[in-house]
Coordinates of N, CA and C in Angstrom, one line a residue:
M1 N 138.6 112.3 150.8 CA 138.3 112.7 152.2 C 137.2 111.8 152.8
N2 N 136.3 111.4 151.9 CA 135.2 110.6 152.4 C 135.8 109.2 152.8
E3 N 136.8 108.7 152.0 CA 137.4 107.4 152.4 C 138.1 107.5 153.7
T4 N 138.7 108.6 154.0 CA 139.4 108.8 155.3 C 138.3 108.8 156.4
K5 N 137.2 109.5 156.2 CA 136.2 109.4 157.2 C 135.7 108.0 157.4
D6 N 135.6 107.2 156.4 CA 135.1 105.9 156.5 C 136.1 105.1 157.4
I7 N 137.4 105.3 157.2 CA 138.4 104.6 158.0 C 138.2 104.9 159.5
L8 N 137.9 106.2 159.8 CA 137.8 106.6 161.2 C 136.5 106.4 161.9
K9 N 135.4 106.4 161.1 CA 134.1 106.5 161.6 C 133.7 105.3 162.6
S10 N 134.3 104.2 162.4 CA 133.9 103.0 163.3 C 134.7 103.0 164.6
L11 N 135.6 104.0 164.8 CA 136.4 104.1 165.9 C 135.9 105.0 167.0
S12 N 136.2 104.7 168.2 CA 135.8 105.7 169.3 C 136.7 106.9 169.2
E13 N 136.3 107.9 170.0 CA 137.1 109.2 170.0 C 138.5 109.0 170.4
I14 N 138.8 108.2 171.4 CA 140.1 107.9 171.9 C 140.9 107.1 170.9
Q15 N 140.2 106.2 170.2 CA 140.9 105.4 169.2 C 141.3 106.3 168.0
Q16 N 140.4 107.2 167.7 CA 140.7 108.1 166.6 C 141.9 109.0 166.9
Q17 N 142.0 109.4 168.2 CA 143.2 110.2 168.6 C 144.5 109.4 168.4
A18 N 144.4 108.1 168.8 CA 145.6 107.3 168.7 C 146.0 107.1 167.2
V19 N 145.0 106.9 166.3 CA 145.2 106.7 164.9 C 145.8 107.9 164.3
T20 N 145.3 109.0 164.6 CA 145.7 110.3 163.9 C 146.9 111.0 164.6
Y21 N 147.4 110.4 165.6 CA 148.6 111.1 166.3 C 149.8 110.7 165.5
I22 N 150.6 111.7 165.0 CA 151.7 111.5 164.2 C 153.0 112.3 164.6
N23 N 152.9 112.9 165.8 CA 154.0 113.8 166.2 C 155.1 113.1 166.9
G24 N 155.1 111.8 167.0 CA 156.2 111.1 167.7 C 155.8 109.7 168.0
P25 N 156.7 109.0 168.8 CA 156.4 107.6 169.2 C 155.1 107.5 170.0
L26 N 154.4 106.4 169.9 CA 153.2 106.2 170.7 C 153.1 104.9 171.3
L27 N 152.7 104.8 172.5 CA 152.4 103.6 173.2 C 150.9 103.5 173.6
V28 N 150.2 102.5 173.1 CA 148.8 102.3 173.5 C 148.7 101.1 174.4
L29 N 148.2 101.4 175.6 CA 148.0 100.3 176.6 C 146.5 100.2 176.8
A30 N 146.0 99.0 176.6 CA 144.5 98.8 176.8 C 144.3 97.3 177.1
G31 N 143.1 97.0 177.6 CA 142.8 95.7 178.0 C 142.4 94.8 176.8
A32 N 142.1 93.5 177.2 CA 141.7 92.5 176.1 C 140.4 92.9 175.5
G33 N 140.3 92.8 174.2 CA 139.1 93.1 173.5 C 138.7 94.5 173.3
S34 N 139.7 95.4 173.6 CA 139.4 96.9 173.6 C 139.7 97.5 172.2
G35 N 140.2 96.7 171.3 CA 140.5 97.2 169.9 C 141.9 97.7 169.6
K36 N 142.9 97.1 170.3 CA 144.2 97.6 170.1 C 144.7 97.3 168.7
T37 N 144.5 96.1 168.2 CA 144.9 95.7 166.9 C 144.1 96.5 165.9
R38 N 142.9 96.8 166.2 CA 142.0 97.6 165.3 C 142.6 99.0 165.1
V39 N 143.1 99.6 166.2 CA 143.8 100.9 166.2 C 145.0 100.8 165.3
L40 N 145.8 99.7 165.4 CA 147.0 99.6 164.6 C 146.7 99.5 163.1
T41 N 145.8 98.6 162.8 CA 145.5 98.4 161.4 C 144.8 99.7 160.8
H42 N 144.0 100.3 161.5 CA 143.3 101.5 161.0 C 144.4 102.7 160.9
K43 N 145.4 102.7 161.7 CA 146.4 103.7 161.6 C 147.2 103.5 160.3
I44 N 147.5 102.3 160.0 CA 148.2 102.0 158.8 C 147.4 102.5 157.6
A45 N 146.2 102.1 157.6 CA 145.3 102.5 156.5 C 145.2 104.0 156.4
W46 N 145.0 104.7 157.5 CA 144.9 106.1 157.6 C 146.2 106.8 157.1
L47 N 147.3 106.3 157.5 CA 148.6 106.9 157.0 C 148.7 106.9 155.5
V48 N 148.3 105.7 154.9 CA 148.3 105.6 153.5 C 147.3 106.5 152.8
E49 N 146.1 106.4 153.3 CA 145.0 107.2 152.7 C 145.2 108.7 152.8
E50 N 145.9 109.1 153.8 CA 146.1 110.6 154.0 C 147.4 111.0 153.3
N51 N 148.1 110.0 152.6 CA 149.4 110.3 152.0 C 150.5 110.8 152.9
I52 N 150.4 110.3 154.2 CA 151.4 110.7 155.2 C 152.6 109.8 155.0
S53 N 152.3 108.5 154.6 CA 153.4 107.6 154.3 C 153.1 106.8 153.1
E54 N 154.2 106.4 152.3 CA 154.1 105.5 151.2 C 153.9 104.1 151.9
P55 N 153.1 103.2 151.3 CA 152.9 101.9 151.8 C 154.1 101.1 152.1
Q56 N 155.1 101.2 151.2 CA 156.3 100.5 151.3 C 157.2 100.9 152.4
N57 N 156.9 102.1 153.0 CA 157.7 102.6 154.1 C 157.1 102.3 155.5
I58 N 156.1 101.4 155.5 CA 155.5 101.0 156.7 C 155.8 99.5 157.0
L59 N 156.3 99.2 158.2 CA 156.5 97.9 158.7 C 155.7 97.6 159.9
A60 N 154.8 96.6 159.9 CA 154.0 96.2 161.0 C 154.3 94.7 161.4
V61 N 154.6 94.5 162.7 CA 155.0 93.1 163.1 C 154.1 92.7 164.3
T62 N 153.9 91.4 164.3 CA 153.2 90.7 165.4 C 153.9 89.4 165.6
F63 N 153.2 88.4 166.3 CA 153.9 87.2 166.8 C 153.5 85.9 166.1
T64 N 152.2 85.8 165.8 CA 151.8 84.5 165.2 C 151.3 84.7 163.8
N65 N 151.3 83.6 163.1 CA 150.8 83.6 161.7 C 149.3 84.0 161.6
K66 N 148.6 83.5 162.6 CA 147.2 83.8 162.7 C 147.0 85.3 162.9
A67 N 147.7 85.9 163.8 CA 147.6 87.3 164.0 C 148.0 88.1 162.8
A68 N 149.1 87.7 162.2 CA 149.6 88.4 161.0 C 148.6 88.3 159.9
G69 N 147.9 87.1 159.7 CA 146.9 87.0 158.7 C 145.7 87.9 158.9
E70 N 145.3 88.0 160.2 CA 144.2 88.9 160.5 C 144.6 90.3 160.3
M71 N 145.8 90.7 160.6 CA 146.3 92.1 160.4 C 146.2 92.4 158.9
K72 N 146.8 91.5 158.1 CA 146.8 91.7 156.6 C 145.4 91.8 156.0
S73 N 144.5 91.0 156.5 CA 143.1 91.0 156.1 C 142.4 92.3 156.4
R74 N 142.6 92.8 157.6 CA 142.0 94.1 158.0 C 142.6 95.2 157.2
I75 N 143.9 95.2 156.9 CA 144.5 96.3 156.1 C 143.9 96.3 154.7
N76 N 143.8 95.0 154.2 CA 143.4 94.9 152.8 C 141.9 95.4 152.6
S77 N 141.1 95.2 153.7 CA 139.7 95.6 153.6 C 139.6 97.2 153.7
L78 N 140.6 97.8 154.3 CA 140.6 99.2 154.4 C 141.2 100.0 153.2
V79 N 142.4 99.4 152.7 CA 143.1 100.0 151.6 C 143.5 98.9 150.6
P80 N 142.5 98.3 150.0 CA 142.8 97.2 149.1 C 143.8 97.4 148.0
G81 N 143.9 98.6 147.5 CA 144.8 98.8 146.4 C 146.3 98.9 146.9
E82 N 146.5 99.1 148.2 CA 147.8 99.4 148.7 C 148.4 98.3 149.6
A83 N 147.5 97.5 150.1 CA 147.8 96.5 151.2 C 149.1 95.6 150.8
S84 N 149.2 95.2 149.6 CA 150.3 94.3 149.2 C 151.6 95.0 149.3
K85 N 151.7 96.3 149.3 CA 152.9 97.0 149.3 C 153.4 97.2 150.8
I86 N 152.6 97.0 151.7 CA 152.9 97.2 153.1 C 153.6 96.0 153.7
Q87 N 154.7 96.2 154.4 CA 155.3 95.0 155.1 C 154.6 94.7 156.4
A88 N 153.9 93.6 156.4 CA 153.1 93.2 157.6 C 153.2 91.7 157.8
G89 N 153.6 91.3 159.0 CA 153.8 89.9 159.2 C 154.4 89.7 160.6
T90 N 154.9 88.5 160.8 CA 155.5 88.1 162.1 C 156.9 88.6 162.1
F91 N 157.5 88.7 163.3 CA 158.9 89.0 163.5 C 159.7 88.0 162.7
H92 N 159.3 86.7 162.7 CA 160.1 85.7 162.0 C 160.0 85.8 160.5
S93 N 158.8 86.2 160.0 CA 158.7 86.4 158.5 C 159.6 87.6 158.1
Y94 N 159.6 88.6 158.9 CA 160.5 89.8 158.6 C 161.9 89.3 158.6
G95 N 162.3 88.5 159.6 CA 163.7 88.0 159.6 C 164.1 87.2 158.4
L96 N 163.1 86.3 158.0 CA 163.4 85.5 156.8 C 163.6 86.4 155.5
K97 N 162.7 87.3 155.3 CA 162.9 88.2 154.2 C 164.1 89.0 154.3
F98 N 164.5 89.4 155.5 CA 165.7 90.2 155.7 C 166.9 89.4 155.2
L99 N 167.0 88.1 155.6 CA 168.1 87.2 155.3 C 168.2 87.0 153.8
F100 N 167.1 86.8 153.1 CA 167.0 86.7 151.7 C 167.5 88.0 151.0
R101 N 167.1 89.1 151.6 CA 167.4 90.4 151.0 C 168.9 90.8 151.1
Y102 N 169.5 90.3 152.2 CA 170.9 90.6 152.5 C 171.6 89.3 152.5
S103 N 171.5 88.5 151.4 CA 172.1 87.2 151.4 C 173.6 87.2 151.5
Q104 N 174.3 88.3 151.0 CA 175.7 88.3 151.1 C 176.2 88.5 152.5
A105 N 175.5 89.4 153.3 CA 175.8 89.6 154.7 C 175.5 88.3 155.5
A106 N 174.4 87.6 155.1 CA 174.1 86.4 155.8 C 175.2 85.3 155.6
E107 N 175.7 85.3 154.4 CA 176.8 84.3 154.1 C 178.1 84.7 154.8
E108 N 178.4 86.0 154.8 CA 179.7 86.5 155.5 C 179.6 86.3 157.0
I109 N 178.5 86.7 157.6 CA 178.4 86.7 159.0 C 178.0 85.3 159.6
A110 N 177.1 84.6 158.9 CA 176.5 83.4 159.5 C 176.8 82.2 158.7
G111 N 177.4 82.3 157.5 CA 177.8 81.1 156.7 C 176.6 80.5 156.0
L112 N 175.5 81.3 155.8 CA 174.3 80.8 155.1 C 174.4 81.2 153.6
H113 N 174.3 80.2 152.8 CA 174.4 80.5 151.3 C 173.0 80.6 150.8
Q114 N 172.8 81.2 149.6 CA 171.6 81.4 148.9 C 170.9 80.1 148.8
G115 N 169.5 80.1 149.0 CA 168.8 78.8 148.9 C 168.8 78.0 150.2
F116 N 169.2 78.6 151.3 CA 169.2 77.9 152.6 C 167.8 77.4 153.0
S117 N 167.8 76.4 153.7 CA 166.5 75.8 154.2 C 166.2 76.2 155.6
I118 N 165.0 76.1 156.0 CA 164.5 76.4 157.4 C 164.2 75.1 158.1
F119 N 164.8 74.8 159.2 CA 164.5 73.6 160.0 C 163.3 73.9 160.9
S120 N 162.4 73.1 160.9 CA 161.3 73.1 161.9 C 161.8 72.7 163.3
R121 N 161.0 72.8 164.3 CA 161.5 72.3 165.6 C 161.7 70.8 165.6
S122 N 160.8 70.1 164.9 CA 161.0 68.7 164.7 C 162.3 68.3 164.0
D123 N 162.6 69.0 163.0 CA 163.9 68.8 162.3 C 165.0 69.0 163.2
S124 N 165.0 70.1 164.0 CA 166.1 70.4 164.9 C 166.2 69.3 166.0
Q125 N 165.1 68.8 166.5 CA 165.2 67.8 167.5 C 165.8 66.5 166.9
T126 N 165.5 66.2 165.6 CA 166.0 65.0 165.0 C 167.6 65.2 164.8
L127 N 168.0 66.4 164.5 CA 169.4 66.6 164.4 C 170.1 66.5 165.7
L128 N 169.5 67.1 166.8 CA 170.0 67.0 168.1 C 170.1 65.5 168.6
K129 N 169.1 64.8 168.3 CA 169.1 63.3 168.6 C 170.3 62.6 168.0
Q130 N 170.6 62.9 166.8 CA 171.8 62.4 166.1 C 173.1 62.8 166.8
L131 N 173.2 64.1 167.1 CA 174.4 64.6 167.7 C 174.6 64.1 169.1
M132 N 173.5 64.0 169.9 CA 173.6 63.5 171.2 C 174.1 62.0 171.2
K133 N 173.6 61.3 170.2 CA 174.1 59.9 170.1 C 175.5 59.8 169.8
E134 N 176.0 60.7 168.9 CA 177.4 60.7 168.6 C 178.3 61.1 169.8
M135 N 177.7 62.0 170.6 CA 178.5 62.5 171.8 C 178.3 61.5 173.0
N136 N 177.6 60.4 172.8 CA 177.3 59.5 174.0 C 176.7 60.3 175.1
F137 N 175.7 61.1 174.8 CA 175.0 61.8 175.8 C 174.2 60.8 176.7
P138 N 174.3 61.0 178.0 CA 173.5 60.2 178.9 C 172.0 60.3 178.6
D139 N 171.3 59.1 178.4 CA 169.9 59.1 178.0 C 169.0 59.7 179.1
K140 N 169.4 59.4 180.4 CA 168.5 59.8 181.5 C 168.4 61.3 181.6
D141 N 167.2 61.8 181.6 CA 166.9 63.3 181.8 C 167.5 64.2 180.7
N142 N 167.8 63.6 179.5 CA 168.5 64.4 178.5 C 167.8 64.1 177.1
S143 N 166.6 64.5 176.9 CA 165.9 64.3 175.7 C 166.2 65.4 174.7
P144 N 166.1 65.1 173.4 CA 166.3 66.1 172.3 C 165.4 67.4 172.6
A145 N 164.2 67.2 173.0 CA 163.3 68.3 173.3 C 163.9 69.2 174.4
Q146 N 164.3 68.5 175.5 CA 164.9 69.3 176.6 C 166.2 70.0 176.1
A147 N 167.0 69.3 175.3 CA 168.2 70.0 174.7 C 167.9 71.2 173.9
M148 N 166.8 71.0 173.1 CA 166.4 72.1 172.2 C 166.0 73.3 173.0
D149 N 165.3 73.1 174.1 CA 164.9 74.2 175.0 C 166.1 74.9 175.6
I150 N 167.1 74.2 176.0 CA 168.3 74.7 176.6 C 169.1 75.5 175.6
I151 N 169.2 75.0 174.4 CA 170.0 75.6 173.4 C 169.3 76.9 172.9
S152 N 168.0 76.8 172.8 CA 167.2 78.0 172.3 C 167.3 79.1 173.3
R153 N 167.1 78.8 174.6 CA 167.1 79.8 175.6 C 168.5 80.5 175.6
D154 N 169.5 79.7 175.4 CA 170.9 80.3 175.4 C 171.1 81.1 174.2
Y155 N 170.7 80.7 173.1 CA 170.9 81.4 171.8 C 170.2 82.7 171.8
M156 N 169.0 82.8 172.5 CA 168.2 84.0 172.6 C 168.6 84.9 173.8
A157 N 169.7 84.5 174.5 CA 170.1 85.3 175.7 C 170.9 86.5 175.3
W158 N 170.3 87.5 174.8 CA 171.0 88.7 174.4 C 170.7 89.8 175.4
T159 N 171.7 90.7 175.5 CA 171.6 91.9 176.2 C 172.0 93.0 175.3
P160 N 171.8 94.3 175.7 CA 172.2 95.4 174.8 C 173.7 95.3 174.4
N161 N 174.5 94.6 175.2 CA 175.9 94.5 174.9 C 176.2 93.3 174.0
G162 N 175.3 92.5 173.7 CA 175.5 91.3 172.9 C 175.0 90.1 173.5
H163 N 175.5 88.9 173.0 CA 175.1 87.6 173.6 C 175.7 87.3 174.9
D164 N 174.9 86.8 175.8 CA 175.4 86.4 177.1 C 175.0 85.0 177.4
S165 N 175.9 84.1 177.2 CA 175.6 82.6 177.3 C 175.2 82.2 178.7
L166 N 174.1 81.3 178.7 CA 173.6 80.9 180.0 C 174.1 79.4 180.3
I167 N 174.7 78.8 179.3 CA 175.0 77.4 179.5 C 176.3 77.2 180.3
T168 N 176.3 76.5 181.4 CA 177.4 76.3 182.2 C 177.9 74.8 182.1
D169 N 177.1 73.9 181.7 CA 177.4 72.5 181.5 C 178.3 72.4 180.2
E170 N 179.5 71.8 180.4 CA 180.4 71.7 179.2 C 179.8 70.8 178.1
L171 N 179.1 69.7 178.5 CA 178.5 68.8 177.5 C 177.5 69.6 176.6
Y172 N 176.6 70.3 177.3 CA 175.6 71.1 176.6 C 176.2 72.2 175.8
F173 N 177.2 72.8 176.3 CA 177.9 73.9 175.6 C 178.4 73.4 174.3
K174 N 179.1 72.2 174.3 CA 179.6 71.6 173.1 C 178.5 71.2 172.1
L175 N 177.4 70.7 172.7 CA 176.2 70.3 171.9 C 175.7 71.5 171.2
A176 N 175.5 72.6 171.9 CA 175.0 73.8 171.2 C 175.9 74.3 170.1
K177 N 177.2 74.2 170.3 CA 178.1 74.6 169.3 C 178.1 73.7 168.1
D178 N 178.1 72.4 168.3 CA 178.0 71.4 167.3 C 176.7 71.5 166.5
Y179 N 175.6 71.8 167.2 CA 174.3 71.9 166.5 C 174.3 73.0 165.6
R180 N 174.8 74.2 166.0 CA 174.7 75.4 165.1 C 175.7 75.1 163.9
A181 N 176.8 74.5 164.2 CA 177.8 74.2 163.1 C 177.2 73.3 162.1
K182 N 176.5 72.3 162.6 CA 175.9 71.3 161.7 C 174.8 71.9 160.8
L183 N 174.0 72.8 161.5 CA 173.0 73.6 160.7 C 173.7 74.3 159.5
R184 N 174.8 75.0 159.8 CA 175.4 75.7 158.7 C 176.0 74.8 157.7
E185 N 176.5 73.6 158.1 CA 177.1 72.7 157.2 C 176.0 72.2 156.2
L186 N 174.8 72.1 156.7 CA 173.6 71.7 155.9 C 173.0 72.9 155.2
N187 N 173.6 74.0 155.3 CA 173.0 75.3 154.8 C 171.6 75.5 155.2
A188 N 171.4 75.4 156.5 CA 170.1 75.6 157.1 C 170.1 76.5 158.3
A189 N 168.9 77.0 158.6 CA 168.7 77.9 159.8 C 167.5 77.4 160.5
D190 N 167.4 77.6 161.8 CA 166.2 77.3 162.5 C 165.4 78.6 162.8
F191 N 164.3 78.4 163.5 CA 163.4 79.6 163.7 C 164.1 80.6 164.6
D192 N 165.0 80.2 165.5 CA 165.7 81.2 166.3 C 166.7 82.0 165.5
D193 N 167.2 81.4 164.5 CA 168.1 82.1 163.6 C 167.4 83.2 162.8
L194 N 166.1 83.0 162.6 CA 165.4 84.1 161.8 C 165.3 85.3 162.7
M195 N 165.5 85.2 164.0 CA 165.5 86.4 164.9 C 166.9 86.9 165.1
I196 N 167.8 86.0 165.4 CA 169.1 86.3 165.9 C 170.0 86.8 164.7
L197 N 170.0 86.1 163.6 CA 170.9 86.5 162.5 C 170.6 87.9 162.0
P198 N 169.4 88.3 161.7 CA 169.2 89.7 161.4 C 169.7 90.7 162.4
L199 N 169.5 90.3 163.7 CA 170.0 91.2 164.8 C 171.5 91.3 164.7
E200 N 172.2 90.2 164.5 CA 173.7 90.2 164.4 C 174.1 91.1 163.2
I201 N 173.4 90.9 162.0 CA 173.8 91.7 160.8 C 173.5 93.2 161.1
L202 N 172.4 93.5 161.7 CA 172.1 94.9 161.9 C 173.1 95.5 162.9
K203 N 173.6 94.7 163.9 CA 174.5 95.2 164.9 C 175.9 95.5 164.2
K204 N 176.3 94.6 163.3 CA 177.7 94.7 162.7 C 177.7 95.5 161.4
E205 N 176.7 95.5 160.6 CA 176.7 96.2 159.3 C 176.0 97.5 159.4
I206 N 176.7 98.6 159.6 CA 176.1 99.9 159.8 C 175.4 100.4 158.5
G207 N 175.9 100.0 157.3 CA 175.3 100.4 156.1 C 173.9 99.8 155.9
I208 N 173.8 98.5 156.2 CA 172.5 97.8 156.1 C 171.6 98.4 157.2
R209 N 172.1 98.7 158.4 CA 171.2 99.2 159.4 C 170.6 100.6 159.0
E210 N 171.5 101.4 158.5 CA 171.0 102.8 158.0 C 170.1 102.7 156.9
Y211 N 170.3 101.7 156.0 CA 169.4 101.6 154.8 C 168.0 101.1 155.3
E212 N 168.0 100.2 156.2 CA 166.7 99.7 156.7 C 166.0 100.8 157.5
Q213 N 166.7 101.6 158.2 CA 166.1 102.7 159.0 C 165.5 103.8 158.0
Q214 N 166.2 104.0 157.0 CA 165.8 105.0 156.0 C 164.5 104.5 155.3
K215 N 164.4 103.2 155.1 CA 163.3 102.7 154.3 C 162.0 102.6 155.2
I216 N 162.2 102.4 156.5 CA 161.1 102.2 157.4 C 160.8 103.6 158.1
K217 N 159.7 104.2 157.7 CA 159.3 105.5 158.2 C 158.4 105.3 159.4
W218 N 157.6 104.2 159.3 CA 156.6 103.9 160.4 C 156.8 102.4 160.8
L219 N 157.0 102.2 162.1 CA 157.2 100.9 162.6 C 156.1 100.6 163.7
L220 N 155.2 99.7 163.4 CA 154.1 99.4 164.3 C 154.2 98.0 164.8
V221 N 154.0 97.8 166.1 CA 154.1 96.5 166.8 C 152.9 96.2 167.5
D222 N 152.3 95.0 167.2 CA 151.1 94.5 167.9 C 151.6 93.6 169.1
E223 N 150.8 93.5 170.1 CA 151.1 92.7 171.3 C 152.5 93.0 171.9
Y224 N 152.8 94.2 172.0 CA 154.1 94.7 172.4 C 154.5 94.1 173.8
Q225 N 153.6 93.7 174.6 CA 154.0 93.1 175.9 C 154.7 91.8 175.8
D226 N 154.6 91.1 174.6 CA 155.3 89.9 174.5 C 156.7 90.0 173.8
V227 N 157.1 91.2 173.5 CA 158.5 91.3 172.9 C 159.5 90.9 173.9
N228 N 160.4 90.0 173.4 CA 161.6 89.5 174.2 C 162.8 90.4 173.9
M229 N 163.9 90.1 174.6 CA 165.1 91.0 174.4 C 165.6 91.1 173.0
P230 N 165.8 90.0 172.3 CA 166.3 90.1 170.9 C 165.3 90.9 170.0
Q231 N 164.0 90.7 170.2 CA 163.0 91.4 169.4 C 163.1 92.9 169.7
Y232 N 163.2 93.2 171.0 CA 163.3 94.6 171.4 C 164.6 95.2 170.8
L233 N 165.7 94.5 170.8 CA 166.9 95.1 170.2 C 166.8 95.2 168.7
L234 N 166.1 94.3 168.1 CA 165.9 94.4 166.7 C 165.1 95.7 166.3
L235 N 164.0 95.9 167.1 CA 163.2 97.1 166.9 C 164.1 98.4 167.1
R236 N 165.0 98.3 168.1 CA 165.8 99.5 168.4 C 166.7 99.8 167.2
Y237 N 167.3 98.7 166.5 CA 168.1 98.9 165.4 C 167.3 99.4 164.2
L238 N 166.1 99.1 164.1 CA 165.3 99.5 162.9 C 164.7 100.9 163.0
V239 N 164.7 101.4 164.2 CA 164.2 102.8 164.4 C 165.3 103.8 164.2
G240 N 165.2 104.5 163.1 CA 166.2 105.5 162.8 C 165.8 106.9 163.2
P241 N 166.5 108.0 162.8 CA 166.2 109.3 163.2 C 164.8 109.8 162.7
D242 N 164.4 109.2 161.5 CA 163.1 109.7 160.9 C 162.0 108.6 161.0
T243 N 162.3 107.6 161.8 CA 161.3 106.5 162.0 C 160.4 106.8 163.2
I244 N 159.1 106.6 163.1 CA 158.2 106.8 164.2 C 157.7 105.4 164.6
I245 N 157.8 105.0 165.8 CA 157.4 103.7 166.3 C 156.1 103.9 167.1
N246 N 155.1 103.0 166.8 CA 153.9 102.9 167.5 C 153.7 101.5 168.0
V247 N 153.4 101.3 169.2 CA 153.2 100.0 169.8 C 151.9 99.9 170.5
V248 N 151.2 98.7 170.5 CA 150.0 98.5 171.3 C 150.2 97.2 172.1
G249 N 149.6 97.2 173.3 CA 149.8 96.0 174.1 C 149.0 96.1 175.4
D250 N 149.1 95.0 176.2 CA 148.4 94.9 177.5 C 149.3 94.1 178.4
P251 N 149.9 94.7 179.4 CA 150.8 94.0 180.3 C 150.1 92.8 180.9
D252 N 148.8 92.8 181.2 CA 148.1 91.8 181.8 C 148.0 90.5 181.0
Q253 N 148.3 90.7 179.7 CA 148.2 89.5 178.8 C 149.5 88.9 178.4
S254 N 150.6 89.4 179.0 CA 151.9 88.9 178.7 C 152.1 87.4 178.9
I255 N 152.6 86.7 177.8 CA 152.7 85.3 177.9 C 154.0 84.9 178.7
Y256 N 154.8 85.9 179.0 CA 156.1 85.7 179.7 C 156.0 86.1 181.2
G257 N 154.8 86.5 181.6 CA 154.6 87.0 183.0 C 154.0 85.9 183.9
W258 N 154.5 85.9 185.1 CA 153.9 85.0 186.1 C 153.5 85.8 187.4

């Protein structure tokens, strides 16, 4: 009990209320520097310390490697013996582990075989440059970087009903199709695949979806204001009947707002 008090004692009264609330989903909205991530990490530690959740039944996601590293470091300082069992990282790291974990589904649905590689953005642009040359793409105003942006935006254009293509130009439509096909031929995925392929698998494979939902009892999301549609849909698929989701964020800090 003393350890539990130690976890809570550095928090304000309202932060303690957020940490100890367990009766349902929770949305924490607060300004920059107000301790939102602190609340999230302390809640994870408190859930474990109070034996409310097994560490392996907690999934915490954020957006950048730096933020994920900070999250893991804080959790480790609070519950050092249990931190390694908690799933904490970026959306993309979760996606990568998911594809490794369900390699058969990844092969059946996406054509990815075990041991697949991950293309960096630079790798992808090199591949696009090659494909654009083969297609006799006009050089003017059509750089690989621009093509990557167009293809990425289209690939991520999901709605609750599925993918909704944004590409109207026939040349770019073919380029996008050839790019994805060449990736699979090379047994490779790009960073967007790490988000979209788990989403496709969870959408199509009910057994996998139900298993993930049963395994994740607590789902915590940092910087929730930056969640895009595929990430939002992924979270929806991961929340099962017995999953409690807690999110923290600040709309004024959204990187997608103007």
